[in-house]
Amino acid sequence: MTTYLQRWQIRVTGVVQGVGFRPFVYALAQQFSLSGWVLNDADGVLIELDAQESTLHDFIVQIKTSAPPLSQIHEIHIHAQGIAHPLHNEFSIRHSQVGDNPSVVVATDSHVCADCLREMHDPADRRYQYPFINCTHCGPRFSIIKSLPYDRASTTMDAFAMCSDCLAEYQNPLSRRYHAQPIACPKCGPKLELIARNGARVYGTDALAQANTALNNGQIVAVKSIGGFHLAVNARDGAAVARLRARKRRDAKPFAVMARDIETVKQWAQLRELERGYLDSPARPIVLLKKRSEQNGLDILAPHNPSIGVMLPSAPLHYLLLDKLDVLVMTSGNVSGQPIEFTNEGALARLFDVADVILANDRDIHMRIDDSVIRVTEHASLPEPLITYIRKARGYAPYPIDIGLCPQTDSSNPIIALGAELKTTIALSKHDRVYISQHIGDLKNPDTRASHQLIAEHLANLYQLQPRITVGDMHPSFHATEYSPFASSIHMQQVQHHHAHMAACMADNGLSESSGKTLGVVFDGAGFGADGTIWGGEFLFGDYTQVTRVAHLRHIPLIGGDAAVYEPVRTAFALVKNSDGAHLAQHCDSIASLRTLSATQRNVFAHMMDKQLNTFAASSVGRLFDGVAALLGICTHAEYEAQGPIELEGLLQRNLSMVQGYAFGIDASTTIDYAPVIRAIIDDIQAHVPIATISRKFHSGVVQMVVRVCQELHRHHPFNQVVLSGGVFLNEFLCANTLIALRQVGIVAYAHKNVPSNDGGISLGQVMVARARQSQ
C-alpha cells in the first residue's frame, strides 16, 4: 500500500528572528531528511514541510527542546495542508516576507557567545581581537534595528558591504553566521577610533592599545558600547574613581562595576546561585550584590550602601578592555542629568567634560538603551525568590507582557501610553500583548524628551501600528502629555498616576476581571491626585476601570515644593513641627540635623507652613522616608533621587529581620498618622539609640502599618487580593516583608515580577486602564 506524505505548515511565534532560528530549522530538516522551506515574515517564522505525522511529531519536539539559545518560543501552531503534491525537491530557506501589522517579537541585544570569544582570542582566526565579532547566537539586535523584518538592510549595518569571506558565511545555511545581520570582520566591518582632547585620532588595534594604556594609567575613557557610551575607569584606582566622581559631579551615587569573570565578582561581592544565573545570562544586567566587607575600596564605589552593582562583559570590546585590568567602573556615559550619549557627535560635544579620551566606532546605534538593573531577594518565608527590576532596558527591551487574561476589549484600537515624568517608558498595546520600551529616563531635559518621542515613534513603526488612543498622566505639567506624535490618535486619555501603578502590578501578575476587586497599596514620592493634591501613600480599592481612595497617609507639608525633595531637612523640620510642635524649638536645638538650620531658616520655614506659603500638602510615603532619613542625619541634602531612603535602608545591611516597629496612628476616616512615629524616633534619638536600630524599627513599623490597614479595610471593602506598587516598594526590606506579613494573615498579595514598580511600570498601567474603559 502506498504511503503518502502529508504537507504541514508550522507557525512559530515569539523571539524567533535574528537568533539563528531559520538555519536551526534548516539543519533539523536535513537531520530528518525532510523537504520544504522556512522563512521569516511579519508574524515570526513560517515552516512548510512534507512528512509523516510521526516524523512531524519528532521534528516539533526537537524545535521545542533544542531551539537556539537566544530564541523564546511563545506558540507553535500546526496546520495540515493535505497530501503533499507535488513534493518539494529539497529544504530551502526563503527570503523574508514583509507583511502588514507584524506581531513578531523584536530580538534584544545579547552578550557575546562562547564560540565568538574563542575565535576572538585565537591568533590564527581572521577575527582575532576584533571587537565587533558576532554570530546568530549573539551580538547587537534591538539597538541597531530600524524596521522589521530583521534583515541587514533594516539595520545600521547596511552601511557596511560584506567582504567575500563574510558573504560566504552569511549565505551558508550550515554556518553559525548564516544571515547574522551584524556579521563583520576587520576587512569589511566597523572599526574602533580613539579621539584625544586635542583632536588627535588613532584607529583599529592602535585605538584599542591606547585605550588600554589610558585605563592602566588611571585615565577616564568614554567607551561606545552596545546601547550607548559608558565612562570607564580602573575600579581599583581610588584616585581615578575620585576624579570621575568630581568631573561627573556625582559624590554619593553608587557606581556600577564590570568584572572580568565570575571569579573576580566573588572577590568583590557575595554571590548566590540565582544571582550568578542572572549575571551570566544573555541579557548581562547589572545585578545588585551584597558587598564583601573584607574587600577594600568599595566605599568609594558605593558609599553608604551594603550593595554594589556588578555586571559581566556584554560586548567583545569589553573583554578586550579587561585583558589586563580585572574590574572597571562602567557608569552611564552622560553629563549629570542628561540621557546616555549614543552618537559619536554627542560624545565628542559633551563627554570631554568628563573623559580624557573617547573610544568610539563607526557602527551607528539606532536606539540608545541603558544597562538593566535587577536585584534578587531570597527569604525562607517567600514561596519563590523575588526578582526586582529596578531598570529594564538592554537585554530585555522591548519586552512583551501577555495580557490575554486581562480585560477584553476591541483590539482594533491600538493604544500607546506615554508613561510618567521620571524613569519613564513607552507602552504599545496590540491584541493581547503590550510591548514596553526600554527605560527612557527623566523628561525634565529636552534631550530626553526628544528621545521619548523618537522611541514612541520607533516602537509604533516597528509594529506598523497607528495608535488610535494616546494615554498619559493626569498631571497638568508632565512633559510626556504635552504632545501626541500620532495623527492617527483620535483622542487623548488621562489616567491617575497611582491607579496606573496599581493596574500595572495587576497586569504584571495576570489578574483579570474574574479575579474580583483588588486593593492597591501604592507608595511613591509624588503623583497628581484625583483631588488635585499630591498623593504618594495610597490605598486604592477597585479594578482596572476605576478605583476609590479608601485610606492614605496624613499630609506632609513640602516647604518650598520641589525644594523639599532636594533639601529633605525641610521635610524633617515639617514632620517635627506637625508631630510635636509645642517642643519644636527644643528639638531644633537638641537634634543634630535640625541644628544645621539657622534661626532665620527655622522661622521662615515655620511661617511658610503656618501661612501655607509655597508649601504643598503631600500624602507621600516617599517624602516620609526622606524626612526620617534627614532627621537621623543620614541625608539632609540629596544629590540624587531617593538618596536618603536608599541610605536609610542601607543601614539594614540587607538583613530582612523584623522587629516591633514604631506604631502609626489610624483614625476613623482611615487617615494614617505619622506623628506617633516621629515622636518615638525623637525619643530614641535623644536616648542615643543607634540609627541602624531606629531604621529597622521604622521599616518594621511601615510593614506592620500596611498589614493593619489592609485588615481594617477588608471589613468595609471586601477585596480578593492586594497588589504592592510604586517606587517605595523598590525597598527590599519593605517589599519582601510586606508580602510575607500579608500572606501570614491570610491575605493574597502580589508584587511586581516583570515590570519595575517605580514609574517604569506606569505606561503598562495606563494601557490597562484605557483598555478596560473601552470595554465599558
Coordinates of N, CA and C in Angstrom, one line a residue, residues 353-426:
D353 N 33.9 66.8 28.9 CA 33.8 67.4 30.2 C 34.2 66.4 31.3
V354 N 34.1 65.1 31.0 CA 34.4 64.1 32.0 C 35.6 63.2 31.5
A355 N 35.6 62.8 30.3 CA 36.6 61.8 29.8 C 37.9 62.4 29.4
D356 N 39.0 61.7 29.5 CA 40.3 62.1 29.0 C 40.4 61.7 27.5
V357 N 39.9 60.5 27.1 CA 39.8 60.1 25.7 C 38.5 59.4 25.4
I358 N 38.1 59.4 24.2 CA 36.9 58.7 23.8 C 37.2 57.6 22.8
L359 N 36.7 56.4 23.1 CA 36.9 55.2 22.3 C 35.5 55.0 21.6
A360 N 35.5 55.5 20.3 CA 34.2 55.4 19.5 C 34.4 54.3 18.5
N361 N 33.4 54.2 17.6 CA 33.5 53.3 16.5 C 32.4 53.8 15.4
D362 N 32.5 53.3 14.2 CA 31.7 53.8 13.1 C 30.4 52.9 12.9
R363 N 30.1 52.0 13.9 CA 28.8 51.3 13.8 C 27.8 52.2 14.5
D364 N 26.8 52.7 13.8 CA 25.8 53.6 14.5 C 24.9 52.8 15.4
I365 N 24.5 53.4 16.5 CA 23.4 52.9 17.4 C 22.1 53.6 17.0
H366 N 21.1 52.8 16.6 CA 19.9 53.4 16.2 C 19.0 53.8 17.4
M367 N 19.0 53.0 18.4 CA 18.2 53.2 19.6 C 19.1 53.2 20.9
R368 N 19.2 54.3 21.6 CA 20.0 54.3 22.8 C 19.3 53.4 23.8
I369 N 20.1 52.7 24.6 CA 19.5 51.8 25.6 C 20.5 51.6 26.7
D370 N 20.0 51.9 27.9 CA 20.9 51.8 29.1 C 21.0 50.3 29.6
D371 N 21.9 50.1 30.5 CA 22.1 48.8 31.2 C 20.8 48.6 32.1
S372 N 20.4 47.3 32.1 CA 19.4 46.9 33.0 C 19.9 46.7 34.4
V373 N 19.1 46.9 35.4 CA 19.5 46.7 36.8 C 18.4 45.9 37.5
I374 N 18.9 44.8 38.2 CA 18.0 43.9 38.9 C 18.5 43.6 40.3
R375 N 17.6 43.1 41.1 CA 18.0 42.6 42.4 C 17.3 41.3 42.7
V376 N 18.0 40.3 43.3 CA 17.4 39.0 43.7 C 17.2 39.0 45.2
T377 N 16.0 38.7 45.7 CA 15.7 38.6 47.1 C 15.3 37.2 47.4
E378 N 16.0 36.5 48.3 CA 15.5 35.2 48.8 C 15.3 35.2 50.3
H379 N 14.2 34.6 50.7 CA 13.8 34.6 52.1 C 13.1 33.3 52.3
A380 N 13.3 32.7 53.5 CA 12.7 31.4 53.8 C 11.2 31.4 53.7
S381 N 10.6 32.6 54.0 CA 9.1 32.7 54.1 C 8.5 33.1 52.7
L382 N 9.4 33.3 51.7 CA 8.8 33.6 50.4 C 8.8 32.3 49.6
P383 N 7.6 32.1 48.9 CA 7.5 30.8 48.2 C 8.4 30.7 47.0
E384 N 8.9 31.8 46.5 CA 9.8 31.9 45.4 C 10.6 33.2 45.5
P385 N 11.8 33.2 44.9 CA 12.6 34.4 45.0 C 11.9 35.6 44.4
L386 N 12.2 36.7 45.0 CA 11.6 38.0 44.5 C 12.6 38.7 43.6
I387 N 12.3 38.7 42.3 CA 13.1 39.3 41.3 C 12.6 40.8 41.0
T388 N 13.4 41.7 41.3 CA 13.0 43.1 41.2 C 13.8 43.8 40.1
Y389 N 13.1 44.3 39.1 CA 13.7 45.0 38.0 C 13.7 46.5 38.4
I390 N 14.8 47.1 38.7 CA 14.9 48.5 39.0 C 15.0 49.3 37.8
R391 N 15.6 48.8 36.8 CA 15.6 49.4 35.4 C 15.7 48.3 34.4
K392 N 14.7 48.3 33.5 CA 14.7 47.3 32.5 C 14.9 47.9 31.1
A393 N 16.1 47.4 30.5 CA 16.5 48.1 29.3 C 17.3 47.0 28.5
R394 N 18.6 47.3 28.3 CA 19.4 46.4 27.4 C 19.3 44.9 27.8
G395 N 19.1 44.1 26.8 CA 19.0 42.7 27.1 C 17.5 42.2 27.3
Y396 N 16.6 43.1 27.6 CA 15.2 42.8 27.9 C 14.3 43.5 27.0
A397 N 14.6 44.7 26.6 CA 13.6 45.6 25.9 C 13.8 45.6 24.4
P398 N 12.7 45.8 23.7 CA 11.4 46.0 24.1 C 10.8 44.6 24.5
Y399 N 10.1 44.5 25.6 CA 9.6 43.2 26.1 C 8.1 43.2 26.1
P400 N 7.5 42.0 25.8 CA 6.1 41.9 25.8 C 5.5 41.4 27.1
I401 N 4.4 41.9 27.5 CA 3.6 41.4 28.6 C 2.3 40.9 28.0
D402 N 2.0 39.6 28.2 CA 0.8 38.9 27.7 C -0.3 39.3 28.6
I403 N -1.3 39.9 28.1 CA -2.5 40.4 28.9 C -3.8 39.7 28.4
G404 N -3.6 38.5 27.9 CA -4.8 37.7 27.3 C -5.8 37.5 28.4
L405 N -5.5 37.3 29.7 CA -6.4 37.1 30.7 C -7.0 38.4 31.3
C406 N -6.4 39.5 30.9 CA -6.9 40.8 31.5 C -8.1 41.3 30.7
P407 N -8.5 42.5 31.0 CA -9.8 43.0 30.4 C -9.8 42.8 28.9
Q408 N -10.9 42.2 28.4 CA -11.1 42.0 27.0 C -11.7 43.3 26.4
T409 N -11.2 43.7 25.2 CA -11.7 44.9 24.6 C -11.5 44.8 23.1
D410 N -11.9 45.9 22.4 CA -11.7 45.9 21.0 C -10.3 46.2 20.6
S411 N -9.6 45.1 20.2 CA -8.1 45.2 19.9 C -7.9 46.0 18.6
S412 N -8.9 46.4 17.9 CA -8.7 47.2 16.6 C -8.3 48.6 17.0
N413 N -8.3 49.0 18.2 CA -7.9 50.3 18.7 C -6.6 50.2 19.4
P414 N -5.5 50.2 18.7 CA -4.2 50.2 19.4 C -4.0 51.4 20.3
I415 N -3.4 51.2 21.4 CA -3.2 52.2 22.4 C -1.7 52.4 22.6
I416 N -1.3 53.7 22.7 CA 0.1 54.0 23.1 C 0.0 54.8 24.4
A417 N 0.8 54.4 25.3 CA 0.9 55.1 26.6 C 2.2 55.7 26.8
L418 N 2.2 57.0 27.2 CA 3.4 57.8 27.2 C 4.1 57.8 28.6
G419 N 3.6 57.1 29.6 CA 4.3 57.0 30.8 C 4.2 58.2 31.7
A420 N 5.1 58.4 32.6 CA 5.1 59.5 33.6 C 6.2 60.5 33.3
E421 N 6.7 61.1 34.3 CA 7.8 62.1 34.1 C 9.2 61.6 34.4
L422 N 9.3 60.7 35.4 CA 10.6 60.2 35.9 C 10.7 58.7 35.5
K423 N 11.9 58.3 35.1 CA 12.1 56.9 34.8 C 11.1 56.3 33.9
T424 N 10.7 57.1 32.9 CA 9.5 56.8 32.1 C 9.8 55.8 31.0
T425 N 8.8 55.1 30.6 CA 8.8 54.2 29.5 C 7.6 54.4 28.6
I426 N 7.6 53.8 27.4 CA 6.5 53.9 26.5 C 5.9 52.4 26.4

